Coordinates of C-alpha atoms and ligand atoms in Angstrom, one line a residue:
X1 CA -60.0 38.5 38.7
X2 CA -57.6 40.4 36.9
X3 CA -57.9 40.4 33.2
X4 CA -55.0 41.0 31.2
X5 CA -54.6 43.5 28.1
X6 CA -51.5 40.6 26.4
X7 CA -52.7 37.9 24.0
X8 CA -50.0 35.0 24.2
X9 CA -51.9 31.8 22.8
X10 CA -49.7 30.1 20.3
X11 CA -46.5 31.1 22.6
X12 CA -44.7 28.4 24.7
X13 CA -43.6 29.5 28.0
X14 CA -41.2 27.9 30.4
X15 CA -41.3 28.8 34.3
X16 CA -38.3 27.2 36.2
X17 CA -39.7 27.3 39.7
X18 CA -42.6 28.2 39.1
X19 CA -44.4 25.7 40.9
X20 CA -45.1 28.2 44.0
X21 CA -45.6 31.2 44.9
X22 CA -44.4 34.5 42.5
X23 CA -43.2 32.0 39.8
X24 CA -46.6 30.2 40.0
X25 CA -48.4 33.6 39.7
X26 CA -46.5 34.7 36.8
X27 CA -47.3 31.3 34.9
X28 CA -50.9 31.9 36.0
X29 CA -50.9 35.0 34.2
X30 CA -49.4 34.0 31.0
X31 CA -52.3 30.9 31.2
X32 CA -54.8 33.6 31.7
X33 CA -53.5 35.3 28.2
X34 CA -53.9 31.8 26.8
X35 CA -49.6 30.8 26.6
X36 CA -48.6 26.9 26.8
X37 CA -46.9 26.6 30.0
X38 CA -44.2 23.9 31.3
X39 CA -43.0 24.3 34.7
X40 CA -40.0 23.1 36.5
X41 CA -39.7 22.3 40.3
X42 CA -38.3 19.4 42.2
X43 CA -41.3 18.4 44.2
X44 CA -43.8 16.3 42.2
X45 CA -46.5 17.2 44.6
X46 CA -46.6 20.7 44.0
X47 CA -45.8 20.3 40.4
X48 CA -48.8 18.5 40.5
X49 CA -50.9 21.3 42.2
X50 CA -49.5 23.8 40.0
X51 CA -50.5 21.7 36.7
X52 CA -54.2 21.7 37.8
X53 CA -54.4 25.1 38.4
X54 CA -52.3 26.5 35.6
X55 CA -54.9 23.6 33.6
X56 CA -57.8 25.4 34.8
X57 CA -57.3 28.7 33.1
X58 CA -58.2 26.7 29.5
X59 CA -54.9 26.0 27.9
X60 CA -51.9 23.0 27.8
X61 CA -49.8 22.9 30.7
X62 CA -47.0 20.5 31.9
X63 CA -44.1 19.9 34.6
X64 CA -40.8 18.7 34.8
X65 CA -39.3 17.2 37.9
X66 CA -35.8 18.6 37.9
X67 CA -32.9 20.8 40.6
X68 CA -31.8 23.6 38.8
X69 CA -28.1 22.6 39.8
X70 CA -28.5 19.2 38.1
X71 CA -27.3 20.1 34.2
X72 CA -27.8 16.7 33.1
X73 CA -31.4 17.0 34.0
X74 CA -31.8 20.4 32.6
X75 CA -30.5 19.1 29.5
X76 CA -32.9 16.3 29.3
X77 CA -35.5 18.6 30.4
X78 CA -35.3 21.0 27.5
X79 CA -35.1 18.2 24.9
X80 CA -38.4 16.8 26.1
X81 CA -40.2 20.6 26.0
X82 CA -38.4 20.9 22.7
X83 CA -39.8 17.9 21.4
X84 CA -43.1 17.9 22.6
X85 CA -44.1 22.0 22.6
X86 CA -41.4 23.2 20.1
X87 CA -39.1 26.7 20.5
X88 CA -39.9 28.2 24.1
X89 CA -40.8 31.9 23.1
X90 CA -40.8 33.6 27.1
X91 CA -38.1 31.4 29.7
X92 CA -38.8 32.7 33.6
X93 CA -35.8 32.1 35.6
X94 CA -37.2 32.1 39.2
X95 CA -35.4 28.8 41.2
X96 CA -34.1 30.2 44.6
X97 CA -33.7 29.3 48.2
X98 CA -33.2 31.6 51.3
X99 CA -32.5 31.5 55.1
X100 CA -31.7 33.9 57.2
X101 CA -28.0 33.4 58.6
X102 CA -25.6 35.5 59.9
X103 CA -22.3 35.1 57.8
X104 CA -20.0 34.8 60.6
X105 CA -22.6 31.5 61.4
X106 CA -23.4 30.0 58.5
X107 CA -21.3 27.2 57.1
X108 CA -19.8 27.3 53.8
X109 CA -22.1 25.0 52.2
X110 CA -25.2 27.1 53.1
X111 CA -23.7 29.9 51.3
X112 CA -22.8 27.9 48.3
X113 CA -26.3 25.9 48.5
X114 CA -27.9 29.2 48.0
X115 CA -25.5 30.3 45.2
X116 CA -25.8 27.1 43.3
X117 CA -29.4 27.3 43.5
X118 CA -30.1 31.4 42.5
X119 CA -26.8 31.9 41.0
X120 CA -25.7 29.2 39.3
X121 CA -29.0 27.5 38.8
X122 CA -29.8 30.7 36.8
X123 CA -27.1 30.7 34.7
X124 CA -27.9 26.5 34.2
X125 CA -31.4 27.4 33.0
X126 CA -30.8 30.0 30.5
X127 CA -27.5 28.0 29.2
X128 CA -29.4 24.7 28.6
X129 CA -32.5 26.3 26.9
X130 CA -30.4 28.5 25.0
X131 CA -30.5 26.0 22.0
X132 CA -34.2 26.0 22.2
X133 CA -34.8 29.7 22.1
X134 CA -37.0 31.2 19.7
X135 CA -34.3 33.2 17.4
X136 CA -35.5 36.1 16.8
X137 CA -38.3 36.7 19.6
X138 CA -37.5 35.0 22.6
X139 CA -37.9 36.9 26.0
X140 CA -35.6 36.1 29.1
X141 CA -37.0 37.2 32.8
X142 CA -34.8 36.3 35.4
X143 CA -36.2 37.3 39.3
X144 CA -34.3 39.0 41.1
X145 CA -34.6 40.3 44.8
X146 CA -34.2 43.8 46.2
X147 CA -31.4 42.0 48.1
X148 CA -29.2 42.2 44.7
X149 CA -28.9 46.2 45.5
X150 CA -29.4 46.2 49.2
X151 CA -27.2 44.7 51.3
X152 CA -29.3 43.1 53.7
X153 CA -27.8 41.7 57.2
X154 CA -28.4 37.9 57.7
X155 CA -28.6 38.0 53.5
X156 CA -24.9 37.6 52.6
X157 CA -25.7 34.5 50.3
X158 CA -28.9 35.9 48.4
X159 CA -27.4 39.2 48.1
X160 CA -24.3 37.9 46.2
X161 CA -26.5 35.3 44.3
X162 CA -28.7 37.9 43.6
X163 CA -26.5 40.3 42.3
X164 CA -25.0 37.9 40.2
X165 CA -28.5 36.9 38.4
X166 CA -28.8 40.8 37.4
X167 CA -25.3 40.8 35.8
X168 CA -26.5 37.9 34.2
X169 CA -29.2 39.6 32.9
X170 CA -27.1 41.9 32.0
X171 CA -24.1 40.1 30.4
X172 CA -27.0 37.8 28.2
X173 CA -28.8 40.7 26.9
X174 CA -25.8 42.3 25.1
X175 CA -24.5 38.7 23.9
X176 CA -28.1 37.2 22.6
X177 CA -29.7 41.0 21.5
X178 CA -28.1 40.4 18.0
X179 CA -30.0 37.5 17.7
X180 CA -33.1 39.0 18.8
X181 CA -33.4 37.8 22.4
X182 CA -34.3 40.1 25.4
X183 CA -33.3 39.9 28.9
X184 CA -34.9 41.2 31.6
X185 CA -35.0 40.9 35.6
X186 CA -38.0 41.8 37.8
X187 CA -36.8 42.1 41.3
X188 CA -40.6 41.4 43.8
X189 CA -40.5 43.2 46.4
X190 CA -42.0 41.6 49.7
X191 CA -44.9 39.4 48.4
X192 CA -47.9 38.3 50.5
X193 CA -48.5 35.1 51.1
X194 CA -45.2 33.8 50.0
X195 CA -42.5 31.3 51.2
X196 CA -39.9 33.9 50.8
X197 CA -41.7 36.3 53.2
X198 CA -42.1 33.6 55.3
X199 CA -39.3 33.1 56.3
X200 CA -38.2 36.2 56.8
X201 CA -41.4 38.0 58.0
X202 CA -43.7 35.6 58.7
X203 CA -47.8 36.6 58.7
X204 CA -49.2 38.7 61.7
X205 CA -45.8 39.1 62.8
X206 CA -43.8 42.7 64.0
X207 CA -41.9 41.6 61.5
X208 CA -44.5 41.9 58.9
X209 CA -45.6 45.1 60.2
X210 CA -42.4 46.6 59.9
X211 CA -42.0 45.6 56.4
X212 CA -45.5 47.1 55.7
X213 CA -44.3 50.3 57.5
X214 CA -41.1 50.5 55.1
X215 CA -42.8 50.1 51.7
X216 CA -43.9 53.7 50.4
X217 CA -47.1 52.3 49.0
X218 CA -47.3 50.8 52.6
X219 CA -48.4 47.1 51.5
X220 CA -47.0 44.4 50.5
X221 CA -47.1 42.8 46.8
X222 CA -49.6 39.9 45.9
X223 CA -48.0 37.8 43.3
X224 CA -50.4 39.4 40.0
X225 CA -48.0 42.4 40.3
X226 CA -45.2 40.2 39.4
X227 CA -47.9 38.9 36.5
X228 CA -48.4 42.2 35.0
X229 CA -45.4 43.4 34.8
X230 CA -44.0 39.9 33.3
X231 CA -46.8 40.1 30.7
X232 CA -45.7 43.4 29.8
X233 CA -42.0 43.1 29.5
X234 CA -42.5 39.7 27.4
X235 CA -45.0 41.5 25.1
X236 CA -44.4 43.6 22.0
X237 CA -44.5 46.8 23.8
X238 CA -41.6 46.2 25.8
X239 CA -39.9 45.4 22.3
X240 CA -37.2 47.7 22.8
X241 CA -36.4 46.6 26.8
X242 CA -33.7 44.6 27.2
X243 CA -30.9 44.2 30.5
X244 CA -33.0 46.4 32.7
X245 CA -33.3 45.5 36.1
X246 CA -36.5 46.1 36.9
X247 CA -38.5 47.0 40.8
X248 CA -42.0 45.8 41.0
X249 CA -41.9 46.5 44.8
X250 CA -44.1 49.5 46.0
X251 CA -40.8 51.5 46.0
X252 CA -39.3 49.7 48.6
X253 CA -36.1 49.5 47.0
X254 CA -35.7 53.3 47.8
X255 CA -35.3 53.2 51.2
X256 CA -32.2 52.7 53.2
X257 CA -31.0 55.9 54.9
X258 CA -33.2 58.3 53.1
X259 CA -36.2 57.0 54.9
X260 CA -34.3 58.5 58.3
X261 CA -35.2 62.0 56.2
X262 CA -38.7 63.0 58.5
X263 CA -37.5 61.1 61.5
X264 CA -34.4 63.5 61.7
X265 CA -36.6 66.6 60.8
X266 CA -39.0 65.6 63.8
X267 CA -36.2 64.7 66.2
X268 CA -34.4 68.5 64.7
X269 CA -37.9 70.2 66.0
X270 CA -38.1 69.0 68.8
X271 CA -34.7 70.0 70.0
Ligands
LIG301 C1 -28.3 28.1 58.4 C2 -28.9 26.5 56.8 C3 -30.2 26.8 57.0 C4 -30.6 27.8 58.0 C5 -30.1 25.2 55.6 N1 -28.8 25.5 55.9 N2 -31.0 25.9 56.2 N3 -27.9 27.1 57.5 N4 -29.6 28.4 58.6 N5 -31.9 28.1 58.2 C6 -27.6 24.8 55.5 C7 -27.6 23.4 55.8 O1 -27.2 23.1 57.1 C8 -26.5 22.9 54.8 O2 -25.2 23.2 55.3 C9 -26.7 23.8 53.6 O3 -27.5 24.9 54.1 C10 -27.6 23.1 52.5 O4 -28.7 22.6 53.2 P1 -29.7 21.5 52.5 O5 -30.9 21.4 53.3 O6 -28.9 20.3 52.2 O7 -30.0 22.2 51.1 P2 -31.1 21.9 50.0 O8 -31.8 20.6 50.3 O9 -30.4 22.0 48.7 O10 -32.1 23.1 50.2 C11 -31.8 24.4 49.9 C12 -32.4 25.4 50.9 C13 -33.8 25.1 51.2 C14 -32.1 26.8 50.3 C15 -31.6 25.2 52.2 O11 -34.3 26.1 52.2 C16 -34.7 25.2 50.0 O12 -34.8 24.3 49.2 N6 -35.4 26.4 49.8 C17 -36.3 26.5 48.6 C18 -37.5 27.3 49.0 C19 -37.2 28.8 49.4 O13 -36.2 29.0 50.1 N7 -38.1 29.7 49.0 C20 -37.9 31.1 49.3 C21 -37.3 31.8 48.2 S1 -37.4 33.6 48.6 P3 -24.2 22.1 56.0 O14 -23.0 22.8 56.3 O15 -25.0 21.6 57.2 O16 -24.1 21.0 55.0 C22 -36.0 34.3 48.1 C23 -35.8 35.8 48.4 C24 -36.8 36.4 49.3 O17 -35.2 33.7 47.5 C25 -36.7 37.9 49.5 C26 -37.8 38.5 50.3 C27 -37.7 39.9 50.4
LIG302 P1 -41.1 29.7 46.5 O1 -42.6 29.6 46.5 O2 -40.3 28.8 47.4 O3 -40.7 29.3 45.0 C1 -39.5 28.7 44.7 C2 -39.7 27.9 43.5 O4 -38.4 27.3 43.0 C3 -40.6 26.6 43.8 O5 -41.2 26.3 42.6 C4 -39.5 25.6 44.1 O6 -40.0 24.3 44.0 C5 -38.4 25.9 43.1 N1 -37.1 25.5 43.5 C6 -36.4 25.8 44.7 N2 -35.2 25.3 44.6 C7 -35.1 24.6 43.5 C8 -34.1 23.8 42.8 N3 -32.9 23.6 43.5 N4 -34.3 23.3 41.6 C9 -35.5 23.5 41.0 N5 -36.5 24.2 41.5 C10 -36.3 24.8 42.7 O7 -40.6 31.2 46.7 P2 -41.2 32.6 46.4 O8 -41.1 33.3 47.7 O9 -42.4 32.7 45.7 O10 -40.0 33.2 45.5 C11 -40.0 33.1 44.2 C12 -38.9 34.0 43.5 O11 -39.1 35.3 43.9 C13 -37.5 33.6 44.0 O12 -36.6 33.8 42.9 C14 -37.2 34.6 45.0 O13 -35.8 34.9 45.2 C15 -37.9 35.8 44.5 N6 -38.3 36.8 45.5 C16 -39.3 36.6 46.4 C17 -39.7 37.5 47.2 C18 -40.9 37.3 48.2 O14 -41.4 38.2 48.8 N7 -41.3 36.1 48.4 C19 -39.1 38.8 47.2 C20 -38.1 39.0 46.3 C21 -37.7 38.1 45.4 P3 -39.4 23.0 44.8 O15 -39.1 23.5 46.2 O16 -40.3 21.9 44.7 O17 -38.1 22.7 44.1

């Protein structure tokens, strides 16, 4: 089990999405460093799951059925954490949705469904908790995907929404820094195990393989490398971090033509 050098009892920490998957793993690891954790998902099911095993770690943990598009719910939302856990010291920002389409296929409401959920939902989260921000002290972590700086074929929607959350990042940190908020994105790379990789490369596929073969640590993430590096960016050593856009992907994020570099050397020698 991975044991973590942070200390966050005493600190409130909101997850939107983080019901599943990365999001879930991240609240896991603040429960492990003994945070109060409220997630937000719109399934009660797996916000039910997720309570029991972000309870089983020792601390208080509780879940909100809400969409991330649905302001009036987000509002209502916040009140309740407000009133019930007081000023949410670390806000995770980690709602999405994906498909692969091709743009010339997909309708215009499966582009904007994607947007309103990454994009927009993002921006939703962060305005209607802004009030119950810890000022000074609160820590902003949006996720990202590598798909924010790569354009990715079949990925037109994620890639704009994607983009968009970064400049979000980027736009809050120099508007809230005065008042003593950070904002920070972590952008997974492929993670094992998780909806997002399966549904683009699902598990024992070619199309796993090839994913493996194009990360230069040659494996994929599991979702405690999304942990650490959340621990650490909303921890006092990061105290001076704020609208970085950050990889936690094995370097995979470097790739693109530069991995044709030994290919074409090999092809050069054999000629
Ligand atoms: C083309 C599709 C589609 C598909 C849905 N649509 N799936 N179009 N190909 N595979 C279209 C629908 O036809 C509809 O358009 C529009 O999108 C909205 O669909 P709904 O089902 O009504 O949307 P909604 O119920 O809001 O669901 C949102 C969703 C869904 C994004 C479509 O998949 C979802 O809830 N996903 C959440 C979980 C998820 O995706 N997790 C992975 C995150 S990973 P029309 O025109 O018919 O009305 C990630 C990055 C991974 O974000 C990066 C890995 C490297
Ligand atoms: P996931 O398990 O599907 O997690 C998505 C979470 O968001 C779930 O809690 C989901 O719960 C919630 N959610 C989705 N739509 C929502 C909405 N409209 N309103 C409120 N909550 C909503 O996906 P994942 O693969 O772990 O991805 C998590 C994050 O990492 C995403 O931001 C994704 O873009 C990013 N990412 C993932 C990968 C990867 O390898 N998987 C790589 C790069 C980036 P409900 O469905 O119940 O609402």
């Amino acid at each position: 089990m991975t044991r973590y050098p942070f200390d966050f009892s005493d600190k409130v920490v909101f997850v939107a999405g983080g019901t599943s998957g990365i999001n879930l793993g991240i609240a896991e690891g603040f429960a492990k460093a003994g945070a109060t954790l409220a997630v937000l998902g719109r399934s009660q099911d797996k916000i039910d799951k997720a309570i029991e095993k972000l309870r089983a770690h020792g601390g208080r943990a509780s879940g909100f059925s809400a969409d991330v598009r649905d302001t009036d719910r987000l509002t209502e939302v916040f009140t309740q954490t407000h009133e019930a856990l007081g000023l949410i010291d670390v806000l995770v920002s980690g709602a999405a949705g994906n498909f692969p389409a091709a743009a010339n296929e997909m309708s215009a409401n499966a582009f904007k469904a994607v947007v309103d959920i990454d994009l927009l939902g993002t921006f939703n989260v962060l305005r209607y908790s802004y009030q119950y921000l810890r000022k000074p002290g609160a820590n902003i972590i949006n996720i990202s995907a590598p798909q924010s700086f790569i354009p990715m074929e079949m990925q037109a929607h994620v890639c704009a929404a994607k983009a968009g959350v970064d400049m979000i990042t980027r736009t809050t940190a120099m508007e809230w820094g005065p008042e003593g908020i950070r904002v920070n994105s972590l952008v997974p790379g492929p993670i094992q195990g998780t909806e997002g990789m399966k549904r683009l490369a699902p598990q024992g596929s070619d199309a796993e393989r090839m994913v493996i073969e194009s990360v230069p640590m040659r494996r994929q993430g599991v979702v405690e490398d999304l942990a650490s590096a959340a621990l650490f960016v909303a921890s006092d050593m990061a105290s001076y971090i704020t609208g970085t856009v950050i990889p936690v992907d094995g370097g995979w994020g470097l790739g693109g033509a530069g991995q044709l570099g030994s290919t074409l050397v090999e092809l050069v020698k054999k000629n």
